[in-house]
Coordinates of C-alpha atoms in Angstrom, one line a residue:
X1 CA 0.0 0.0 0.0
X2 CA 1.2 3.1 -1.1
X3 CA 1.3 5.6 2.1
X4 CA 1.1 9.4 1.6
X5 CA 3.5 11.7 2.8
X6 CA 3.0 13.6 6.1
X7 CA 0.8 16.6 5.4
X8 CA -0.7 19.2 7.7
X9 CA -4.3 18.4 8.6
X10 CA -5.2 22.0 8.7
X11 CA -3.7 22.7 5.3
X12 CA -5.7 19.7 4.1
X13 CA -8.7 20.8 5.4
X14 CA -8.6 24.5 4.3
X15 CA -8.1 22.8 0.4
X16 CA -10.9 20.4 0.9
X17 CA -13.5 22.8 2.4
X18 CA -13.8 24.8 -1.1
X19 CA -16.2 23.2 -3.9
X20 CA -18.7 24.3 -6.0
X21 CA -21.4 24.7 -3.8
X22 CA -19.5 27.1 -2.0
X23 CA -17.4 26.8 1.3
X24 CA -18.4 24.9 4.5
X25 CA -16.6 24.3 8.2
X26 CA -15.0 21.3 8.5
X27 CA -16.3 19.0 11.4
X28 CA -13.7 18.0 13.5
X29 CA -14.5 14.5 14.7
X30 CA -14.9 14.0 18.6
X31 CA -11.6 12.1 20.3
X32 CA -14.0 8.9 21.3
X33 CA -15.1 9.1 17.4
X34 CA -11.9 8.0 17.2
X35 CA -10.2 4.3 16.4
X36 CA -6.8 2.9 15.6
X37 CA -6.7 -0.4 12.9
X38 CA -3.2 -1.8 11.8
X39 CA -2.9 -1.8 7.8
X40 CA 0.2 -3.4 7.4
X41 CA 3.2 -4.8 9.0
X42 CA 2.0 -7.3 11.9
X43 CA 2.9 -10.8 12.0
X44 CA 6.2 -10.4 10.6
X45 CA 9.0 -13.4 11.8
X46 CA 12.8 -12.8 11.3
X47 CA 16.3 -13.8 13.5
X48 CA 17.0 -12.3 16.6
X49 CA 19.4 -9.1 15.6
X50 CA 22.8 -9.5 14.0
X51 CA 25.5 -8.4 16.3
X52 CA 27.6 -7.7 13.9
X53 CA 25.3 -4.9 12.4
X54 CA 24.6 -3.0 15.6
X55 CA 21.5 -1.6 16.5
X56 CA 20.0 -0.2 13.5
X57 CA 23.2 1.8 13.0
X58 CA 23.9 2.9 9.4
X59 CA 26.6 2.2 6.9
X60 CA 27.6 4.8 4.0
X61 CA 26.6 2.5 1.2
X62 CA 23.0 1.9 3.0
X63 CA 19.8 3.5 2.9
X64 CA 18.1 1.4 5.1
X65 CA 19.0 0.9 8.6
X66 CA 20.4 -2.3 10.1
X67 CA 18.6 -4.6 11.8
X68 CA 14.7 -4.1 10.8
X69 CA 12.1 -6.2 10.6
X70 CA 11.8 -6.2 6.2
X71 CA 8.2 -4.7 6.3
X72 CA 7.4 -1.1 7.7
X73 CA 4.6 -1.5 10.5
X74 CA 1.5 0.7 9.6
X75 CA -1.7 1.8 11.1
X76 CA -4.5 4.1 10.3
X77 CA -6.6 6.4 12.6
X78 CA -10.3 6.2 11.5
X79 CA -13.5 8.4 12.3
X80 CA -16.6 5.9 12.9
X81 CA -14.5 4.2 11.0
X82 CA -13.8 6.0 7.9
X83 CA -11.0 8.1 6.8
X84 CA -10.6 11.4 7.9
X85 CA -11.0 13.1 4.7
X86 CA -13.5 14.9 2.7
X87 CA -16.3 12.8 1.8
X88 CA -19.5 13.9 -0.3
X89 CA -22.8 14.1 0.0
X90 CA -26.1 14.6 -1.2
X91 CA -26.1 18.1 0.6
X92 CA -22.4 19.1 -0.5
X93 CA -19.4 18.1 0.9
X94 CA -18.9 16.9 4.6
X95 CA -15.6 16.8 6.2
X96 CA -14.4 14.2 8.9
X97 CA -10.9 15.9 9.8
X98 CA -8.4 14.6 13.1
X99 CA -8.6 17.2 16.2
X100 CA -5.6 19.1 16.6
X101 CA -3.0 17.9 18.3
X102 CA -3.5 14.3 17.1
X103 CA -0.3 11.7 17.6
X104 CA 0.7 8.6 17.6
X105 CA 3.2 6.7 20.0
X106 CA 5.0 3.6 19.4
X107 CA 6.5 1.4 22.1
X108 CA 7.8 -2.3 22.8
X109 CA 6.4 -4.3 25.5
X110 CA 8.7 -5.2 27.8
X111 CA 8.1 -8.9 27.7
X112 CA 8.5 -11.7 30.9
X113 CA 11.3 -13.3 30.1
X114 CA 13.6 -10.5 28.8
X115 CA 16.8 -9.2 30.4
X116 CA 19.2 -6.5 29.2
X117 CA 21.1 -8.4 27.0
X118 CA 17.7 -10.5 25.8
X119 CA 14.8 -8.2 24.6
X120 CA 12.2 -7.5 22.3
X121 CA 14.2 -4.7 20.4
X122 CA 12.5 -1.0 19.9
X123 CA 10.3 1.6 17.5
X124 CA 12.8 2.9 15.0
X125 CA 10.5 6.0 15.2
X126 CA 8.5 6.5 19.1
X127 CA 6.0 8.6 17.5
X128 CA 4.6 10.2 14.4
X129 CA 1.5 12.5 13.2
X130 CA -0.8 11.4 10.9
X131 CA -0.8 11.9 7.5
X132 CA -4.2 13.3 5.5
X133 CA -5.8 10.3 5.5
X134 CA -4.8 9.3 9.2
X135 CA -1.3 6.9 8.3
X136 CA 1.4 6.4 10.4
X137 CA 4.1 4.7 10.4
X138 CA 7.3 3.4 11.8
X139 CA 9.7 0.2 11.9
X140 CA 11.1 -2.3 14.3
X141 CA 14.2 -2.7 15.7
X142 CA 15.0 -6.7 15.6
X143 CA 15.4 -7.4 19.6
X144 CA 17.4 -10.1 21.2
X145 CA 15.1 -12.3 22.5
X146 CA 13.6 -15.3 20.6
X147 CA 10.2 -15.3 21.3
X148 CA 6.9 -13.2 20.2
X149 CA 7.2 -9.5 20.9
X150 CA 4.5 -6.9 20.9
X151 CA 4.7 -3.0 20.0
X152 CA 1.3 -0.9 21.0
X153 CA 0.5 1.7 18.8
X154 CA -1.2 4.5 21.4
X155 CA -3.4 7.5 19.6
X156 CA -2.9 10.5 21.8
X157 CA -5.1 13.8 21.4
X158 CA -3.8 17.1 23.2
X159 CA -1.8 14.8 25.2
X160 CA -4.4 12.2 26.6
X161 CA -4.0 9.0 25.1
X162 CA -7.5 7.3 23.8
X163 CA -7.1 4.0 22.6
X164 CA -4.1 2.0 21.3
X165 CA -3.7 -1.6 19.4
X166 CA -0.7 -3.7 19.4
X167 CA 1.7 -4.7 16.6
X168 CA 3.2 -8.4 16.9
X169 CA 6.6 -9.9 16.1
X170 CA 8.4 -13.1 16.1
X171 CA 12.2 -13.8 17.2
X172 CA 13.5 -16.8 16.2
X173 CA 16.7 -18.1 17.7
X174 CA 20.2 -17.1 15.6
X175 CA 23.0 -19.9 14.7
X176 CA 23.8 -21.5 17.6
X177 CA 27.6 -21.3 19.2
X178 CA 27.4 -24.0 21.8
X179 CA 26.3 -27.1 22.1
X180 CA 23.2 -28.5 25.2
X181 CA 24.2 -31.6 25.7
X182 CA 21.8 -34.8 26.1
X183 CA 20.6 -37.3 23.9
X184 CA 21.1 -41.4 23.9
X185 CA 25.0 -40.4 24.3
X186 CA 27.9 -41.9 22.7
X187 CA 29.0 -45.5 22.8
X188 CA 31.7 -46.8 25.5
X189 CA 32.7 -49.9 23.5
X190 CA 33.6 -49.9 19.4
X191 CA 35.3 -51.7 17.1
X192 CA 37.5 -50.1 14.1
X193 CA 35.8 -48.7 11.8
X194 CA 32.5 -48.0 13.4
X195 CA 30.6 -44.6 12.8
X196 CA 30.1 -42.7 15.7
X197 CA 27.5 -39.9 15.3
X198 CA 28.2 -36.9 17.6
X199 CA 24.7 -35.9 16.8
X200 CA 23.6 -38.5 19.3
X201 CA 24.8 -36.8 22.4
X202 CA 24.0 -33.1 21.7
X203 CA 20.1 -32.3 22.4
X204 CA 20.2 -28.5 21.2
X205 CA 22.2 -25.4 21.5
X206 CA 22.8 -21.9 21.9
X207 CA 22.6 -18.7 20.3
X208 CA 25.3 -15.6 21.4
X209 CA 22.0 -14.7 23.1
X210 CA 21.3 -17.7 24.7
X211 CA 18.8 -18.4 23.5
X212 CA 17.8 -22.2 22.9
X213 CA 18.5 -23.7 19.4
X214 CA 16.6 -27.2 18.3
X215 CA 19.2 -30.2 17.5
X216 CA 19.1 -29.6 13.5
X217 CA 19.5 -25.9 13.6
X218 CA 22.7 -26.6 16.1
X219 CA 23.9 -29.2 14.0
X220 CA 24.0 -27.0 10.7
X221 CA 25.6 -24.1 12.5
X222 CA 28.1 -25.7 14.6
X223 CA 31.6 -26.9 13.3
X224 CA 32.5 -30.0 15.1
X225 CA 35.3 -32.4 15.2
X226 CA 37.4 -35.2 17.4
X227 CA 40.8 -36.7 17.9
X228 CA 41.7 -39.4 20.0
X229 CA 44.3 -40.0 22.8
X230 CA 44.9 -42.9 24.8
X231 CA 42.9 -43.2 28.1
X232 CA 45.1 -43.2 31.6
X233 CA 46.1 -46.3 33.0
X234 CA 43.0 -46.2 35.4
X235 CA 40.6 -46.2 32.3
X236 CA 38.5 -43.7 34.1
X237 CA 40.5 -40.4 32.3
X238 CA 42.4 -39.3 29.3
X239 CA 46.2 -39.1 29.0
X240 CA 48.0 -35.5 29.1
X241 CA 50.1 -34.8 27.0
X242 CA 50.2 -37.8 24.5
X243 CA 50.1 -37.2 20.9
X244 CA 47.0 -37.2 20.0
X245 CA 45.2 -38.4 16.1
X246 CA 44.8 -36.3 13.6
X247 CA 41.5 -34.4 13.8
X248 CA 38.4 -35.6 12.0
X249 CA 35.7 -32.8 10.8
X250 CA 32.2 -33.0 11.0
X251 CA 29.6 -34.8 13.4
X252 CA 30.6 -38.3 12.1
X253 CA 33.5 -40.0 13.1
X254 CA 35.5 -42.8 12.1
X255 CA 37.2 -45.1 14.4
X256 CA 40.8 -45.5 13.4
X257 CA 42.4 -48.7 13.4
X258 CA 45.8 -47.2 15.5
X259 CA 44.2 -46.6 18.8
X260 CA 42.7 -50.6 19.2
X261 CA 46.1 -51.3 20.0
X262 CA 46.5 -49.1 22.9
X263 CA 46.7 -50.4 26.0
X264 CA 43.5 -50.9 28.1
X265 CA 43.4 -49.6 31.9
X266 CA 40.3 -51.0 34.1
X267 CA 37.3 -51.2 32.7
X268 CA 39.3 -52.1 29.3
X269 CA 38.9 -48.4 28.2
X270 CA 42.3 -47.7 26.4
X271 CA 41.4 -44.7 24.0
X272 CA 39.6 -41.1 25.0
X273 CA 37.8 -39.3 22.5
X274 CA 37.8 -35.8 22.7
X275 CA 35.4 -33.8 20.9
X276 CA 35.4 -30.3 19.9
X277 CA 32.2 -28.0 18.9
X278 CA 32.7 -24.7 17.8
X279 CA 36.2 -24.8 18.0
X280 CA 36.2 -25.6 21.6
X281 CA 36.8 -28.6 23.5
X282 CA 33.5 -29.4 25.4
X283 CA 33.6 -33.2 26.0
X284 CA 36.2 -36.2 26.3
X285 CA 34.8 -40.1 26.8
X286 CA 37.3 -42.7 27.5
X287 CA 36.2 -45.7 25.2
X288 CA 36.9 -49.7 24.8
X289 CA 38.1 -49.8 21.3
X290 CA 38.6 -53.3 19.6

């Protein structure tokens, strides 16, 4: 929808109050004539900000700020339901103009589970006056929190606020950069050349936010790999300081044929394998390899 610039009301309303039948007073609608209706923008669903933009901070070769939602949120102020502008009649033309002082503020809920570092984000623009046909708009901030968020629209005339509607938005969860660990685990006693699927002991993840991930999102987002060392001579822990395999990348992992010829402590674990998500080592299971 296309919206119309900002205009004066009173400039509109001096233009519209001329027609052939000669002139006639505008009738400025009562405040409680008055309703708010959203147009366009509600609903939307996008990631949790970008860090790596900043809070819809500009760039020189931009002309649109960081970190929106795509779609501009808009509302309209209606009289009875109408637009205020001239409509006409059988007895001439009859005017339903916006009282003076007519605004509209934008705000984000604070929702329950947001923190300072986790929110709902903000209106680009906390309030605006109405166009000629009763438009305004504005545009939201992406917040930090992954969960539904809501922005209420409030009308306000000569600084009393009348009635307001709400705008809604959805946060989903970024790429996750840790790992939740849980799952059926990994298993304690393999033979060469076995497949073990890291997948199987990692339940979910984490976004920079913190906020939870599901396991296939996690999985796509997260680099993971393993090497292997020989377990201690108590089969319980991993040695220090042994030279360990050469890496393997990705979530499936191939159990070399070197380390079944390790020694075995108690329990007749004699490797450790030591996985790595994200770059970081998270988790190290000693292992009976045969």
């Amino acid at each position: 929808m296309l919206i119309r610039p900002l205009a004066p009301l009173l400039a509109a309303a001096v233009l519209a109050a001329c027609s052939d039948s000669g002139s006639t007073d505008p009738d400025i609608a009562d405040p409680d004539q008055l309703d708010l209706v959203i147009v366009s923008g509600d609903g939307q669903v996008a990631p949790v900000a970008d860090p790596l933009a900043g809070s819809a901070a500009f760039s020189p070769a931009q002309t649109t700020p960081d970190n929106l939602l795509p779609e501009p949120l808009v509302a309209r102020i209606t009289v009875d339901g109408a637009e205020p502008s001239a409509a006409v009649a059988a007895g001439g033309p009859s005017f339903a103009l916006l009282p003076a002082n007519t605004s509209v503020t934008f705000r984000v809920v604070d929702h329950p589970e947001a923190t300072a570092e986790r929110h709902c984000g903000a209106s680009f623009v906390d309030g605006a006056i109405p166009d000629d046909s009763g438009y305004v708009t504005t545009f939201w901030e992406r917040g930090t929190l992954a969960a539904t968020c809501t922005m209420e629209v409030r009308l306000v005339v000569d600084g009393e606020p009348r009635v307001d509607t709400v705008f809604t938005a959805t946060f989903q969860p970024g790429p996750a950069v840790d790992v939740i660990f849980g799952g059926p685990g990994i298993p304690r006693d393999v033979q060469v050349g076995d497949t073990i699927h890291l997948t199987d002991m990692v339940e979910g993840g984490r976004d920079q936010y913190g906020n939870i991930t599901d396991q296939a999102s996690t999985v796509a987002s997260i680099v993971a790999s393993a090497y292997w060392t020989p377990a201690d001579d108590t089969g319980i822990a991993c040695k220090e300081g042994y030279p360990p395999t050469s890496p393997s990348e990705g979530w499936n992992v191939i159990v070399p044929a070197e380390v079944a010829a390790w020694p075995t402590g108690r329990d007749s674990y004699n490797a450790c394998l030591n996985m790595s998500f994200a770059g970081r080592l998270r988790a190290r299971t000693p292992m009976h390899v045969h």
